Amino acid sequence: MYCSSRPALLTVDHLSMRFGGLFAVNDLGFTAYGSEITAIIGPNGAGKTTLFNCLTGFYKPSVGRIALTAPGAPRFLLERMDGYRIARDARVARTFQNIRLFPGMSVLENLLVGQHTPLMRASRYSLAGLLGLRGYRLQERRSLDTARYWLDRTGLTAQADQPAGSLPYGSQRRLEIARAMCTEPALLCLDEPAAGLNPRESLDLNQLILDIRQEQGIGILLIEHDMSVVMTISDHVIVLDHGSLIADDDPAGVRCDPAVIRAYLGTAEDEDLPTEVAADLNRTAAGGRS
Amino acid sequence: MAAPSRSPSSSTSSPTPPGSALETVRQAPHGRILLDALAAGVLAALLALPILGFRLIEVTGGLALDYRFRLVGLAALGVFAGRILVLEARLALAAWRPAAARPETRRTFLGAYASRQSFGWILALLALILPWLPFADRNLIDKATLLLIYVMLGWGLNVVVGLAGLLDLGYVAFYAVGAYSYALLSQNFGLSFWVCLPLAGLLAAVFGMLLGFPVLRLRGDYLAIVTLGFGEIVRVILLNWQDVTGGPNGVSGIQRPSFFGHPFTATTPTGTTFHDLFGLPFSPDHRIIFLYYLSLTLALATNLVTLRIRRLPIGRAWEALREDEIACRSLGIDPTRTKLSAFATGAMFAGFAGSFFATRQGFISPESFSFLESAIILAIVVLGGLGSQIGIVLSAILLVGLPEWFRDLQQYRMLAFGGAMVLIMLWRPRGLMASRDPTVRLAAVPTSPGTGG
């Protein structure tokens, strides 16, 4: 069990998501802490993305409670909120496994759509915006500054006026993170941000995620398949298998957890492992313990 | 720093997609062309057979069929020869033009952003001085007024279809709501045009919301079908609610517009007429010119407001919704409200246009609000290039203006209309003005130091 000195940000209790007879997430409970990177790992079909969809309101969980307590904000029970309210009021931002940008709009516009809530509030049902009143103009300038800051951080300033759909894949991934950050989230959920990136882009991305945690002080949930990424940047690792929690520890603890190894490599009884693999496995498990 | 000035998506469609006729032709030129033309000729003959081949004629004692197979043969021969000509010409052109130069020639219609903007100003200026041009007669000004109504409707529908990406096939319903609101309000309560105009817009917007609620969860084809149904419901109600709308007889004797209380008539029982006010000799043209400028004002107002809205958060949210609704929700945008606001805004402009239409015609009936009108307005928006303001003006001129001027061609007019649509779709499959300009450019934003994050 993982313990942290930091305040709890997200508490998930007894969360289950059922599709017909299939439990995609089964009685899951964990806590993610503020200013920490919590990685969620597990084999394919373990229910990681389903968990994200429950957290961000795209699915209504069948059972369970998801509470978000951001500093300086009331406690939100996410399981009973609409998707857009979770993003707008509880400030949970996310990216998607298959990138979802606004491909026809420019990079800068994508970032401004990310700041829809403050801009919309300042434009007062679009009336102040239509008339170009001062309050709206100020907010617009602030939003452009925020956008420029994130363009700079993600290295997309030179492409700011290009359609987002024309960017190379790695830049699209970064733009999606920048857009999510423009919503000023309390919790950032990244769904496989390193998928499809080359090693160099992946390293840059790791640094960006670490910087975001350091400077913004927000909690980050990270689904990732690349173990090297998980082990280097995360503070806390949650392992799912078939919808259930099988490990909840720091990276070093998870690495040698027998349940995790079993989930990833199968058990010795299940299949006859080649002797060298079995020996490797034993050595890893023993090495972790000592 | 500055981004390349090449406008987006100007060269996205490759000149010859693999598998196109030209591609086949290039591989084995003349034999293939002959074969292709033969197939086209046979197809034309088959199509022409029922259309041209038989005609009912009156003979003593009843009707008889007149066989005109010569015409069918002529049509097939014409298509055959035409197909050969077109393909040979394209082949020659492709050989003559170096391949590398081709993307350059496929630039956005009328070039880049700047030239397009100045083109817009030229169009506006031309519209402003139109009544004073030497060749402008009463007929021309009247038709230009009609054209402006369609431009206004196109701009209004553009909000719904072009920006928010909601395919609306019942747009004419809001146009009808606006027209009937003005007609009934002015007849029953004696309200003037300027009081009725905002009321008609408001009522149409309310109807837009009413339509919006049930269709919020629908997308694409399903949305199109429901809006189509809504358009028909409004028309059928207008036809059958005799006590209020006058049914198929419509509403006649609608109050004509006046110049702030001074009517455009030769004499008036009370007050002064327009020509007395300015000391001009009476002329029926005054009213036509006034109507023209009124429609121009309304159209330009529509344009200004939509251009401005596009740069506001709500406008960007509409476009974002068109691009990806799920991403919108993940950013805290309420899809329900955003869609409703798009429907209501588009409907409001249709309401303004409708109320102007009623005062111009002086008579309205459900016939003016058939599905064909919706289809024409949608065609204007699509052919203009979704989301493009000037494109809509051009396609309105093409689709509404030209058929009006070519009324002499009688029923062949619609044939030309269809032909023009096919040609535009062949020539510019994404509309006359397909490229999109960003609503904000980083290069154009002044930097303010010491802020951000």
XYZ file of C-alpha atoms in Angstrom:
743
model
C 0.000 0.000 0.000
C 1.304 3.405 -0.969
C 1.570 6.256 1.544
C 2.316 9.884 0.849
C 2.901 12.937 2.968
C 1.030 15.073 0.468
C -2.711 15.787 0.722
C -5.021 13.404 -1.086
C -6.379 14.787 -4.355
C -8.481 12.020 -5.803
C -10.097 9.268 -3.780
C -11.726 6.392 -5.629
C -13.806 3.950 -3.579
C -15.421 0.702 -4.690
C -15.584 1.848 -8.282
C -17.166 -0.645 -10.675
C -18.081 -0.212 -14.303
C -20.121 -2.938 -15.901
C -20.808 -3.480 -19.563
C -23.471 -6.178 -19.639
C -21.936 -9.100 -17.818
C -18.392 -7.796 -18.067
C -16.781 -5.861 -15.263
C -14.345 -3.544 -17.016
C -13.491 -2.029 -13.636
C -14.248 -4.113 -10.586
C -14.446 -2.731 -7.034
C -11.464 -0.479 -7.479
C -10.187 1.768 -4.722
C -7.110 3.981 -4.602
C -5.963 7.452 -3.686
C -3.949 9.818 -5.877
C -2.103 12.658 -4.185
C -1.541 16.276 -5.171
C 1.724 17.293 -6.877
C 2.456 13.671 -7.694
C 2.539 11.625 -10.854
C 0.390 8.552 -10.411
C 0.901 5.994 -13.152
C -1.823 3.517 -13.967
C -0.474 0.439 -15.666
C -1.743 -2.974 -16.572
C -1.941 -5.346 -19.512
C -4.221 -4.585 -22.450
C -7.873 -4.686 -21.471
C -7.122 -4.159 -17.797
C -9.620 -1.282 -17.599
C -7.253 1.672 -17.530
C -9.029 3.762 -20.156
C -12.403 2.766 -18.709
C -11.199 4.135 -15.387
C -10.248 7.401 -17.117
C -13.622 7.571 -18.819
C -15.311 7.158 -15.440
C -13.121 9.832 -13.876
C -13.817 12.341 -16.644
C -17.534 11.667 -16.884
C -17.670 9.921 -20.249
C -19.041 6.846 -18.465
C -21.337 6.820 -15.480
C -19.865 4.235 -13.106
C -22.195 1.401 -12.134
C -21.122 1.559 -8.482
C -18.667 3.623 -6.496
C -17.568 7.035 -5.441
C -14.955 9.350 -6.950
C -14.107 12.346 -4.798
C -11.837 15.161 -5.868
C -10.473 17.562 -3.257
C -8.340 20.214 -4.861
C -6.707 22.806 -2.596
C -8.855 25.926 -2.347
C -11.896 24.310 -3.907
C -14.906 22.453 -2.549
C -14.995 18.675 -2.702
C -16.513 17.356 -5.928
C -18.130 13.951 -6.268
C -17.285 13.247 -9.881
C -19.463 10.176 -10.339
C -22.591 12.288 -10.277
C -21.429 15.122 -12.552
C -21.818 15.568 -16.323
C -18.660 15.278 -18.391
C -18.351 18.933 -19.272
C -18.992 19.975 -15.647
C -16.171 17.755 -14.429
C -13.869 19.623 -16.782
C -15.358 23.056 -16.082
C -16.053 23.026 -12.336
C -13.947 20.244 -10.845
C -11.092 21.069 -13.256
C -10.166 17.632 -14.395
C -8.477 17.800 -17.791
C -7.589 14.862 -19.972
C -5.952 13.825 -23.187
C -7.011 10.913 -25.347
C -5.349 7.717 -26.425
C -6.149 8.500 -30.054
C -5.450 12.220 -30.201
C -8.537 14.404 -30.293
C -7.577 17.857 -31.469
C -9.673 20.251 -33.530
C -7.767 19.466 -36.736
C -9.227 22.212 -38.923
C -8.543 24.957 -36.409
C -5.165 26.547 -35.885
C -2.884 25.533 -33.031
C -3.518 28.829 -31.269
C -7.271 28.441 -31.648
C -7.071 24.987 -30.102
C -5.487 26.549 -27.040
C -8.114 29.296 -26.920
C -10.919 26.738 -27.068
C -9.203 25.176 -24.069
C -9.815 28.445 -22.226
C -13.471 28.535 -23.194
C -14.734 28.802 -19.618
C -13.015 32.044 -18.507
C -13.452 33.597 -21.959
C -17.131 32.726 -22.069
C -17.636 34.127 -18.592
C -15.959 37.380 -19.592
C -17.958 37.656 -22.793
C -21.229 37.577 -20.773
C -23.469 35.568 -23.074
C -21.385 36.976 -25.957
C -22.889 40.450 -25.481
C -19.791 42.039 -23.965
C -17.764 40.203 -26.556
C -19.882 41.452 -29.447
C -19.549 45.016 -28.243
C -15.857 44.542 -27.463
C -16.120 45.760 -23.877
C -13.037 46.224 -21.722
C -13.555 43.248 -19.437
C -13.702 40.904 -22.370
C -10.708 42.439 -24.104
C -8.632 42.039 -20.941
C -9.607 38.404 -20.551
C -8.856 37.805 -24.223
C -5.389 39.212 -23.770
C -4.831 37.097 -20.652
C -5.957 33.997 -22.530
C -3.637 34.774 -25.420
C -0.779 35.147 -22.954
C -1.582 31.783 -21.404
C -1.742 30.261 -24.863
C 1.567 31.820 -25.784
C 3.144 30.486 -22.583
C 2.074 26.930 -23.374
C 3.075 27.270 -27.012
C 6.480 28.215 -25.777
C 6.610 25.377 -23.259
C 5.687 22.772 -25.840
C 7.841 24.261 -28.582
C 4.941 24.963 -30.925
C 5.269 28.744 -31.237
C 6.453 28.578 -34.832
C 3.448 26.472 -35.834
C 0.895 28.565 -33.926
C -1.083 29.638 -36.995
C -1.063 26.290 -38.765
C -4.028 23.944 -38.707
C -3.592 21.514 -35.834
C -4.278 18.584 -38.145
C -1.206 19.381 -40.225
C 1.246 18.986 -37.335
C 3.438 15.904 -37.060
C 2.278 13.254 -34.636
C 4.604 14.135 -31.774
C 3.625 17.805 -31.926
C -0.040 16.851 -31.879
C 0.547 14.913 -28.651
C 2.236 17.927 -27.093
C -0.463 20.268 -28.344
C -3.105 18.108 -26.718
C -1.280 18.342 -23.405
C -0.890 22.115 -23.849
C -4.591 22.430 -24.564
C -5.454 20.424 -21.464
C -3.121 22.613 -19.391
C -4.844 25.748 -20.729
C -7.936 24.743 -18.751
C -5.839 25.249 -15.583
C -6.672 21.814 -14.225
C -6.372 20.522 -10.677
C -5.923 17.012 -12.023
C -4.451 16.146 -15.396
C -5.221 12.737 -16.867
C -2.871 11.638 -19.644
C -3.913 8.585 -21.637
C -0.778 7.047 -23.136
C 0.950 10.318 -23.993
C 4.115 8.573 -25.170
C 2.383 6.161 -27.557
C 3.834 6.420 -31.035
C 6.651 8.777 -30.083
C 10.280 8.145 -30.936
C 12.737 7.806 -28.007
C 13.871 11.409 -28.280
C 10.318 12.826 -28.277
C 9.461 10.477 -25.450
C 12.326 11.878 -23.347
C 11.202 15.440 -24.029
C 7.693 14.478 -23.042
C 8.910 12.995 -19.747
C 10.633 16.267 -18.968
C 7.504 18.237 -19.850
C 5.357 16.114 -17.551
C 7.854 16.407 -14.720
C 8.023 20.172 -15.211
C 4.260 20.474 -15.157
C 4.121 18.637 -11.858
C 6.945 20.727 -10.443
C 5.761 24.143 -11.542
C 1.991 23.861 -11.551
C 1.798 21.675 -8.475
C -1.076 19.650 -9.875
C -1.761 15.958 -9.657
C -1.161 13.906 -12.788
C -2.686 10.558 -13.628
C -0.777 8.757 -16.332
C -1.697 5.679 -18.313
C 1.420 4.323 -19.913
C 2.644 1.118 -21.458
C 6.291 2.093 -21.683
C 7.731 0.803 -18.420
C 10.869 2.915 -18.694
C 8.703 6.032 -18.701
C 6.618 4.778 -15.797
C 9.602 3.824 -13.700
C 11.502 7.075 -14.286
C 8.871 9.721 -13.807
C 6.103 8.375 -11.601
C 5.923 8.725 -7.834
C 3.198 6.178 -7.360
C 2.097 3.243 -9.495
C -1.273 1.546 -9.587
C -1.506 -1.769 -11.396
C -4.779 -3.058 -12.766
C -5.542 -6.454 -14.168
C -8.958 -7.543 -15.420
C -10.484 -4.461 -13.849
C -9.147 -5.108 -10.353
C -6.373 -3.475 -8.404
C -3.431 -5.824 -8.008
C -0.759 -3.445 -6.751
C -0.584 0.066 -5.333
C 2.940 1.084 -4.449
C 5.942 3.185 -5.425
C 7.755 2.208 -8.665
C 10.412 0.134 -6.922
C 7.842 -1.808 -4.957
C 5.707 -2.498 -8.010
C 8.662 -3.675 -10.063
C 9.159 -6.737 -7.903
C 5.579 -7.360 -6.851
C 4.869 -11.019 -7.648
C 1.239 -10.282 -8.540
C 2.355 -7.725 -11.103
C 4.896 -10.057 -12.635
C 2.270 -12.752 -12.836
C -0.170 -10.389 -14.548
C 2.368 -9.324 -17.136
C 4.177 -12.611 -17.776
C 1.668 -15.257 -16.687
C 2.161 -17.851 -13.967
C 4.421 -20.834 -14.134
C 1.443 -23.165 -13.850
C -0.381 -21.493 -16.719
C 2.210 -22.294 -19.304
C 5.544 -23.957 -19.369
C 8.005 -21.116 -19.321
C 11.408 -21.679 -20.846
C 13.809 -22.335 -18.014
C 15.859 -19.199 -18.614
C 12.766 -16.990 -18.407
C 11.652 -18.662 -15.207
C 15.138 -18.205 -13.774
C 15.085 -14.531 -14.781
C 11.739 -14.120 -13.141
C 12.900 -15.680 -9.915
C 16.028 -13.610 -9.911
C 14.060 -10.360 -10.405
C 11.659 -11.248 -7.640
C 14.447 -12.242 -5.283
C 16.541 -9.171 -6.180
C 13.660 -6.842 -5.410
C 13.062 -8.371 -2.028
C 16.643 -8.285 -0.791
C 8.590 33.211 -36.141
C 5.953 34.105 -38.654
C 4.063 31.147 -40.017
C 4.160 30.560 -43.747
C 1.469 32.591 -45.394
C 0.161 29.742 -47.495
C -3.485 29.483 -46.592
C -4.498 26.191 -44.992
C -6.014 23.359 -46.978
C -5.531 25.196 -50.256
C -3.789 22.303 -51.860
C -5.171 19.390 -49.931
C -7.020 17.860 -52.857
C -4.495 16.378 -55.204
C -5.148 17.287 -58.820
C -5.674 13.740 -60.027
C -6.599 11.155 -57.447
C -5.543 7.677 -58.457
C -8.283 5.819 -60.275
C -9.809 8.924 -61.824
C -10.648 8.990 -65.497
C -7.562 10.996 -66.272
C -5.344 8.490 -64.501
C -6.744 5.631 -66.568
C -6.404 7.634 -69.707
C -2.777 8.402 -69.093
C -1.842 4.765 -69.083
C -3.202 3.779 -72.505
C -4.399 6.977 -74.086
C -6.574 6.855 -77.153
C -8.092 3.396 -77.030
C -9.217 3.968 -73.457
C -10.703 7.310 -74.358
C -12.771 5.699 -77.096
C -13.974 3.018 -74.709
C -14.793 5.545 -72.007
C -16.684 7.735 -74.454
C -18.593 4.733 -75.786
C -19.708 3.831 -72.285
C -20.779 7.411 -71.642
C -22.697 7.454 -74.922
C -24.571 4.240 -74.094
C -25.378 5.583 -70.631
C -26.660 8.813 -72.170
C -28.823 6.861 -74.598
C -30.327 4.825 -71.765
C -31.036 7.963 -69.763
C -32.394 9.860 -72.731
C -34.718 7.079 -73.809
C -37.451 7.691 -71.242
C -36.857 11.451 -71.076
C -36.540 12.351 -74.745
C -37.679 9.216 -76.547
C -41.415 9.368 -75.987
C -43.910 12.187 -75.955
C -47.644 12.234 -75.473
C -49.445 14.024 -78.267
C -53.079 14.770 -78.836
C -54.659 13.073 -81.809
C -58.258 12.982 -82.789
C -59.975 10.702 -80.384
C -57.441 10.805 -77.533
C -53.741 10.620 -76.833
C -50.981 8.860 -78.665
C -47.288 8.316 -78.213
C -44.868 10.124 -80.452
C -41.570 8.296 -80.816
C -38.530 10.520 -81.114
C -35.659 8.103 -81.253
C -33.735 10.493 -83.467
C -33.354 12.808 -80.464
C -32.103 9.960 -78.306
C -29.521 9.140 -80.940
C -28.458 12.755 -81.138
C -28.070 12.988 -77.361
C -25.983 9.831 -77.211
C -23.844 10.999 -80.108
C -23.399 14.384 -78.466
C -22.277 12.864 -75.176
C -19.949 10.469 -77.018
C -18.276 13.252 -78.970
C -18.187 15.576 -75.990
C -16.575 12.936 -73.786
C -13.854 12.337 -76.364
C -13.233 16.036 -76.671
C -13.046 16.592 -72.912
C -10.709 13.669 -72.278
C -8.427 14.492 -75.197
C -8.261 18.097 -74.054
C -7.399 17.059 -70.508
C -4.774 14.675 -71.775
C -3.215 17.377 -73.906
C -3.352 19.832 -71.026
C -1.735 17.385 -68.597
C 1.078 16.679 -71.042
C 1.584 20.338 -71.737
C 1.712 21.490 -68.143
C 4.803 20.391 -66.187
C 3.814 18.272 -63.216
C 5.783 20.316 -60.711
C 3.932 23.490 -61.544
C 0.552 21.979 -60.858
C 0.214 22.569 -57.103
C 1.032 26.208 -57.711
C -1.889 26.591 -60.091
C -4.245 24.909 -57.609
C -4.107 27.769 -55.161
C -7.137 29.111 -53.390
C -9.594 30.824 -55.621
C -8.608 34.489 -55.892
C -5.376 33.861 -54.082
C -4.440 34.482 -50.524
C -6.167 36.000 -47.547
C -5.359 39.639 -48.263
C -6.634 39.673 -51.812
C -9.798 37.930 -50.651
C -10.432 40.610 -48.075
C -10.021 43.371 -50.606
C -12.319 41.421 -52.900
C -14.925 41.563 -50.153
C -14.555 45.316 -49.872
C -14.917 45.698 -53.643
C -18.098 43.618 -53.581
C -19.498 45.724 -50.730
C -18.663 48.950 -52.543
C -20.248 47.670 -55.732
C -23.372 46.753 -53.790
C -23.440 50.221 -52.246
C -23.391 52.142 -55.536
C -25.402 49.645 -57.551
C -28.624 51.724 -57.825
C -26.636 54.658 -59.225
C -24.840 52.740 -61.930
C -25.927 53.647 -65.481
C -27.168 50.182 -66.357
C -29.180 49.743 -63.159
C -32.874 49.689 -63.848
C -35.833 48.884 -61.663
C -35.691 45.234 -62.627
C -32.038 44.831 -61.782
C -32.360 46.509 -58.398
C -35.357 44.377 -57.558
C -33.453 41.217 -58.414
C -30.436 42.391 -56.463
C -32.752 42.808 -53.462
C -33.931 39.230 -53.833
C -30.332 38.123 -54.168
C -29.445 39.917 -50.944
C -32.214 38.048 -49.113
C -30.619 34.791 -50.179
C -27.183 36.046 -49.211
C -28.561 36.897 -45.789
C -30.180 33.478 -45.476
C -26.967 31.839 -46.612
C -24.956 33.705 -43.991
C -27.490 32.747 -41.340
C -27.475 29.080 -42.296
C -23.716 29.202 -42.439
C -23.698 29.669 -38.660
C -25.541 26.376 -38.216
C -24.049 24.301 -41.031
C -20.709 25.910 -41.730
C -19.583 26.794 -38.232
C -21.396 24.436 -35.879
C -21.495 21.607 -38.414
C -25.168 20.782 -37.795
C -26.805 19.829 -41.089
C -30.120 21.684 -41.121
C -32.515 20.859 -43.963
C -35.454 22.775 -42.496
C -33.950 26.229 -42.362
C -36.770 27.704 -44.382
C -39.071 27.096 -41.399
C -37.398 29.941 -39.522
C -37.638 32.119 -42.596
C -41.377 31.385 -42.607
C -41.664 32.099 -38.891
C -40.042 35.491 -39.448
C -42.248 36.346 -42.425
C -45.477 35.303 -40.726
C -44.527 37.038 -37.477
C -44.127 40.317 -39.304
C -47.258 39.852 -41.401
C -49.476 38.892 -38.490
C -48.050 41.352 -35.981
C -48.390 44.257 -38.362
C -51.875 43.270 -39.524
C -53.343 42.437 -36.137
C -51.560 44.949 -33.945
C -50.522 47.605 -36.430
C -46.884 47.425 -35.387
C -44.364 49.050 -37.695
C -41.571 47.262 -39.541
C -38.852 48.413 -37.177
C -40.736 47.117 -34.136
C -41.561 43.841 -35.839
C -38.082 43.156 -37.129
C -36.509 42.340 -33.731
C -39.687 40.581 -32.628
C -39.605 38.379 -35.724
C -35.950 37.608 -35.093
C -36.725 36.759 -31.484
C -39.625 34.496 -32.391
C -37.551 32.693 -34.984
C -34.766 32.239 -32.424
C -37.273 30.737 -29.983
C -38.365 28.340 -32.712
C -34.721 27.533 -33.303
C -34.407 26.535 -29.649
C -37.631 24.522 -29.866
C -36.195 22.587 -32.768
C -32.831 22.397 -31.057
C -34.007 20.572 -27.936
C -35.224 17.327 -29.490
C -32.374 17.092 -31.987
C -29.503 17.709 -29.590
C -28.518 14.096 -29.368
C -28.676 13.517 -33.099
C -25.864 13.882 -35.521
C -25.299 13.800 -39.260
C -28.008 12.094 -41.306
C -30.426 11.727 -38.405
C -30.241 15.418 -37.627
C -30.826 16.249 -41.287
C -33.956 14.082 -41.390
C -35.443 15.583 -38.226
C -34.814 19.147 -39.374
C -36.337 18.283 -42.737
C -39.408 17.063 -40.881
C -39.519 20.207 -38.787
C -39.475 22.363 -41.902
C -42.401 20.437 -43.331
C -44.326 20.608 -40.039
C -44.107 24.394 -40.041
C -45.265 24.567 -43.657
C -48.174 22.200 -43.025
C -49.232 24.188 -39.963
C -49.181 27.377 -42.035
C -51.342 25.635 -44.629
C -53.909 24.273 -42.205
C -54.249 26.803 -39.420
C -56.694 28.793 -41.503
C -57.953 31.112 -38.748
C -54.552 32.571 -38.055
C -52.431 32.144 -41.143
C -55.088 32.251 -43.809
C -54.147 28.784 -44.992
C -53.211 28.401 -48.643
C -54.481 31.905 -49.372
C -51.688 33.320 -47.277
C -51.633 36.816 -45.853
C -52.061 39.687 -48.252
C -51.991 43.429 -47.935
C -49.013 43.399 -45.625
C -47.947 46.858 -44.633
C -45.290 48.186 -47.007
C -42.204 49.702 -45.446
C -42.104 53.443 -44.943
C -39.202 55.825 -44.551
C -39.502 56.302 -40.777
C -43.235 56.960 -41.069
C -43.206 58.607 -44.504
C -44.754 56.175 -47.004
C -43.519 55.703 -50.571
C -46.876 56.479 -52.169
C -48.047 59.261 -54.457
C -50.366 60.623 -51.789
C -51.113 59.812 -48.203
C -54.156 60.642 -46.108
C -52.054 61.581 -43.086
C -48.590 63.055 -42.753
C -46.128 63.578 -45.601
C -44.919 61.151 -48.205
C -41.289 60.360 -48.858
C -41.035 62.469 -52.008
C -42.691 65.432 -50.324
C -40.253 65.171 -47.443
C -37.260 65.548 -49.716
C -38.948 67.714 -52.317
C -38.502 65.113 -55.069
C -40.945 64.338 -57.824
C -42.875 61.150 -57.086
C -41.332 58.036 -58.538
C -42.180 54.368 -57.850
C -38.445 53.657 -58.028
C -37.912 55.266 -54.634
C -39.494 52.332 -52.869
C -37.437 49.822 -54.849
C -34.212 51.629 -54.050
C -35.165 51.989 -50.406
C -35.917 48.262 -50.180
C -32.601 47.531 -51.801
C -30.694 49.572 -49.256
C -32.740 48.112 -46.427
C -31.805 44.596 -47.502
C -28.203 45.643 -47.963
C -28.142 47.048 -44.422
C -29.648 43.894 -42.975
C -27.286 41.686 -44.950
C -24.224 43.670 -43.942
C -25.363 43.623 -40.308
C -25.727 39.847 -40.532
C -22.251 39.634 -41.998
C -20.671 41.872 -39.370
C -22.296 40.019 -36.501
C -21.361 36.567 -37.794
C -17.804 37.644 -38.529
C -17.532 39.006 -35.026
C -19.170 35.993 -33.392
C -16.709 33.747 -35.176
C -13.905 35.397 -33.242
C -15.704 35.149 -29.912
C -15.435 32.148 -27.593
C -18.902 31.010 -28.597
C -17.964 31.022 -32.277
C -14.797 29.079 -31.603
C -16.803 26.651 -29.507
C -19.166 26.127 -32.488
C -16.274 25.321 -34.740
C -14.703 23.104 -32.104
C -18.003 21.264 -31.758
C -18.002 20.661 -35.506
C -14.490 19.255 -35.284
C -14.776 17.033 -32.205
C -17.632 16.979 -29.728
C -15.914 14.628 -27.273
C -12.843 16.842 -27.054
C -15.176 19.798 -26.440
C -16.738 18.069 -23.461
C -13.319 17.278 -22.039
C -12.546 21.010 -22.122
C -15.631 22.068 -20.199
C -17.781 23.190 -23.123
C -21.461 22.441 -22.640
C -22.459 20.851 -25.965
C -26.180 21.327 -25.321
C -26.014 25.048 -24.811
C -23.510 25.575 -27.571
C -25.637 23.754 -30.125
C -28.783 25.545 -29.005
C -27.078 28.908 -29.333
C -25.988 28.049 -32.867
C -29.524 27.015 -33.812
C -30.990 30.129 -32.223
C -28.496 32.504 -33.852
C -28.977 30.997 -37.297
C -32.749 31.060 -36.870
C -32.695 34.690 -35.771
C -31.038 35.777 -39.005
C -33.613 33.777 -40.958
C -36.302 35.591 -38.969
C -34.889 38.973 -39.997
C -34.710 37.861 -43.607
C -38.260 36.524 -43.453
C -39.688 39.700 -42.057
C -37.939 41.694 -44.772
C -39.263 39.274 -47.372
C -42.822 39.828 -46.105
C -42.586 43.598 -46.287
C -41.031 43.476 -49.751
C -43.611 41.106 -51.233
C -46.650 42.469 -49.437
C -48.084 38.986 -49.744
C -46.907 35.682 -48.312
C -48.245 32.170 -48.565
C -46.926 28.755 -47.515
C -45.824 28.162 -51.117
C -42.873 30.472 -50.619
C -41.507 28.244 -47.861
C -41.284 24.876 -49.530
C -38.448 22.422 -49.067
C -36.927 23.605 -52.338
C -36.053 26.906 -50.652
C -34.209 25.084 -47.869
C -32.363 23.076 -50.476
C -31.354 26.183 -52.405
C -30.097 27.946 -49.290
C -28.147 24.858 -48.289
C -26.750 24.586 -51.806
C -25.615 28.207 -51.567
C -23.773 27.491 -48.332
C -22.209 24.245 -49.508
C -21.200 25.504 -52.942
C -19.767 28.653 -51.407
C -17.477 26.592 -49.243
C -18.665 25.834 -45.709
C -17.865 28.700 -43.397
C -16.841 31.215 -46.046
C -18.687 34.523 -46.161
C -17.623 35.688 -49.618
C -18.030 32.224 -51.062
C -21.678 32.408 -50.066
C -22.146 35.709 -51.910
C -20.592 34.242 -55.041
C -22.624 31.078 -54.954
C -25.803 33.074 -54.252
C -25.093 35.093 -57.388
C -24.527 31.882 -59.283
C -27.494 29.934 -57.961
C -30.109 32.659 -57.473
C -28.933 35.594 -59.547
C -28.155 33.814 -62.794
C -31.414 31.800 -62.951
C -33.316 35.043 -62.381
C -31.531 36.757 -65.233
C -31.970 33.765 -67.502
C -35.702 33.514 -67.005
C -36.085 33.622 -70.805
C -34.752 30.098 -70.982
C -37.933 28.963 -69.210
C -37.836 25.359 -68.074
C -34.257 24.841 -69.272
C -33.317 27.231 -66.485
C -33.405 24.413 -63.937
C -31.323 22.280 -66.270
C -28.680 24.995 -66.283
C -28.995 25.253 -62.488
C -28.276 21.558 -62.088
C -25.483 21.717 -64.610
C -23.861 24.604 -62.772
C -24.015 22.673 -59.491
C -22.383 19.624 -61.049
C -19.695 21.768 -62.648
C -18.863 23.541 -59.386
C -18.632 20.272 -57.523
C -16.306 18.900 -60.193
C -14.229 22.007 -60.334
C -14.093 22.811 -56.641
C -15.340 19.861 -54.614
C -14.969 21.696 -51.318
C -16.833 24.822 -52.413
C -15.848 28.034 -54.133
C -13.924 29.305 -51.110
C -12.842 26.179 -49.319
C -9.978 27.474 -47.245
C -10.445 28.680 -43.711
C -8.694 31.589 -42.060
C -7.827 31.284 -38.380
C -9.866 33.632 -36.183
C -6.724 34.856 -34.493
C -3.088 34.876 -35.538
C -0.189 34.814 -33.157
C 1.789 37.141 -35.395
C -0.982 39.736 -35.126
C -1.198 39.646 -31.332
C 0.917 42.204 -29.460
C 3.177 40.671 -26.825
C 2.713 41.823 -23.268
C 5.754 41.148 -21.136
C 5.889 39.479 -17.774
C 2.668 37.537 -17.920
C 1.551 34.057 -18.767
C 1.179 30.670 -17.183
